[in-house]
Tab-separated table of C-alpha atoms in Angstrom:
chain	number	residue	atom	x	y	z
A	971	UNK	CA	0.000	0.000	0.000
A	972	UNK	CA	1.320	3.506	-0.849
A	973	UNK	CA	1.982	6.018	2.094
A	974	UNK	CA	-0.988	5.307	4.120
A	975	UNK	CA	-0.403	8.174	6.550
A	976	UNK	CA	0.242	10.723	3.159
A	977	UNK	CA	-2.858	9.880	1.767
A	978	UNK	CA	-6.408	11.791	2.964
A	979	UNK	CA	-8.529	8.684	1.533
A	980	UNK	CA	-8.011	4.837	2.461
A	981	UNK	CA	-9.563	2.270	-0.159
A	982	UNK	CA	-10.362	-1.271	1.031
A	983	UNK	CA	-9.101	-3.563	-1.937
A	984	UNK	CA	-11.323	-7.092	-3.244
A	985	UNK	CA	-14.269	-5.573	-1.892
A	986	UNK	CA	-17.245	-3.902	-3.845
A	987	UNK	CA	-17.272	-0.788	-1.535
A	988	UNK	CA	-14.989	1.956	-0.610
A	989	UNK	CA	-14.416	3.240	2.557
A	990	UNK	CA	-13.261	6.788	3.288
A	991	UNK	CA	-11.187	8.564	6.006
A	992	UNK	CA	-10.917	11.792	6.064
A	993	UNK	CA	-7.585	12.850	8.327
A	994	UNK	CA	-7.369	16.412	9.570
A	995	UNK	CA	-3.650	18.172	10.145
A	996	UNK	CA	-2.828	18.269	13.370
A	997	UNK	CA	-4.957	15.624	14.903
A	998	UNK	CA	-2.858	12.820	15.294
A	999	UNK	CA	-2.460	11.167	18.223
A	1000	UNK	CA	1.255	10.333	18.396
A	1001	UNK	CA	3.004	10.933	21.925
A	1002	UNK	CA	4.931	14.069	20.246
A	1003	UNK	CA	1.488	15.868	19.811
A	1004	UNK	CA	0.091	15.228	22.744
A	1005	UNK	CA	3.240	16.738	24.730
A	1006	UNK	CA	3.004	19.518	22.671
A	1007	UNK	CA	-0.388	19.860	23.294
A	1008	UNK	CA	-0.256	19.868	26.766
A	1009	UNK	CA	3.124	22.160	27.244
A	1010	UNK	CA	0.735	24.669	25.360
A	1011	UNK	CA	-2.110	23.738	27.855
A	1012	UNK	CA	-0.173	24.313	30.759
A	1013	UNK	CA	2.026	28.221	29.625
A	1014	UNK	CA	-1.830	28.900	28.652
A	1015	UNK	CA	-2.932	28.493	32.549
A	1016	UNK	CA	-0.009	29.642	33.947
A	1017	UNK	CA	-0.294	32.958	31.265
A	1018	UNK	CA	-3.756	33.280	32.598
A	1019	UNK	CA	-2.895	33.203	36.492
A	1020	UNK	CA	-0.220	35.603	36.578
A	1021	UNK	CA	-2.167	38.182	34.683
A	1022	UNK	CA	-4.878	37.212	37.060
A	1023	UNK	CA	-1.878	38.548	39.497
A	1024	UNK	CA	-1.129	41.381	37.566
A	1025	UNK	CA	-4.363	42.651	37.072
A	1026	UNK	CA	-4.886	42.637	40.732
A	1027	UNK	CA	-1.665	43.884	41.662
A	1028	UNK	CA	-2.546	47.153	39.320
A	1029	UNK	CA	-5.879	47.561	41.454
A	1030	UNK	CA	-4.310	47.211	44.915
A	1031	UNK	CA	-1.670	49.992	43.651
A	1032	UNK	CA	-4.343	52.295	42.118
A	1033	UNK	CA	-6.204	52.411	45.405
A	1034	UNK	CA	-3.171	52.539	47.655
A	1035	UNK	CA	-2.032	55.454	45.368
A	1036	UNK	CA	-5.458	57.844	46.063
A	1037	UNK	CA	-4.864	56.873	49.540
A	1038	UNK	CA	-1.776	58.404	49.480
A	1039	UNK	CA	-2.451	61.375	47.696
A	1040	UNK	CA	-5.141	61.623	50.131
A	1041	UNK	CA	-2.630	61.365	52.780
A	1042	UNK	CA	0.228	63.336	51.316
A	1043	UNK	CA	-1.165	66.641	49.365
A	1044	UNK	CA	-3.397	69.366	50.915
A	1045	UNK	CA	-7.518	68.298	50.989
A	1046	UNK	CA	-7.624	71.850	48.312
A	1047	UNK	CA	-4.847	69.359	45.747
A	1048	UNK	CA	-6.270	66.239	46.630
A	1049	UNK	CA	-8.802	65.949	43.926
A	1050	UNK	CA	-6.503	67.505	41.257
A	1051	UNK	CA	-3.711	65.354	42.081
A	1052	UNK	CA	-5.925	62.060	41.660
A	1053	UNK	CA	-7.190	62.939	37.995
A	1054	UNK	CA	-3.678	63.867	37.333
A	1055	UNK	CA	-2.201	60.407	38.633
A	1056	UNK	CA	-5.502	58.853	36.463
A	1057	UNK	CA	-4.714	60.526	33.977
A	1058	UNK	CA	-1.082	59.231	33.957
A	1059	UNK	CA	-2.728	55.517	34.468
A	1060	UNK	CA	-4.973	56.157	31.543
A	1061	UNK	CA	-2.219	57.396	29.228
A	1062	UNK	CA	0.260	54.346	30.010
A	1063	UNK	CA	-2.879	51.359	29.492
A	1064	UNK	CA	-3.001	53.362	26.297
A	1065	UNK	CA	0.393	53.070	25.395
A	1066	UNK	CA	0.281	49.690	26.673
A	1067	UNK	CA	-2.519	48.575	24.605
A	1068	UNK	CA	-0.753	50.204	21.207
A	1069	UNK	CA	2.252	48.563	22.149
A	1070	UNK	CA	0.751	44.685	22.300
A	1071	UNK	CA	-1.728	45.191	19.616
A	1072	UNK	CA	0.155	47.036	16.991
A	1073	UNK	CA	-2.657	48.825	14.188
A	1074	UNK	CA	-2.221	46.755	11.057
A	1075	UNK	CA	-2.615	48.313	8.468
């Protein structure tokens, strides 16, 4: 039989019918695969958690930061000082955002 594995149809010889398989790339399931698979399983979950982390981590800091403007400037500064430092947050998830998800043009 030629290349049995190169071939997307299998034919059953001395018998009146033809059978068909149709093979899709990629869906093979050799060892090699699999541990492929799975390595991409697992930096998936573990890509998910720590920006699960990070995501926190940026709320804790935004908070902590108004309390310490709170804490630090004059109660007449406070409010301008916190949409200045929101400002500054909004401007760099901006940046941020152009930065990972270049415009493709």
């Amino acid at each position: 039989m030629v290349g049995k594995e190169d071939s997307p149809y299998i034919e059953e010889k001395n018998t009146d019918h033809h059978s068909v398989e149709v093979r899709m790339p990629g869906t093979g399931h050799t060892l090699e695969n699999n541990d492929i698979s799975f390595k991409k399983l697992v930096n998936a979950a573990v890509l998910i958690v720590l920006l699960a982390l990070i995501f926190i981590a940026l709320f804790s800091f935004f908070f902590n930061m108004q309390e310490a403007i709170i804490a630090l400037f004059h109660p007449k500064y406070q409010a301008l000082m916190q949409a200045l430092f929101s400002l500054l947050v909004l401007i760099i998830g901006i940046c941020m955002v152009k930065f990972l998800f270049p415009n493709k043009r």
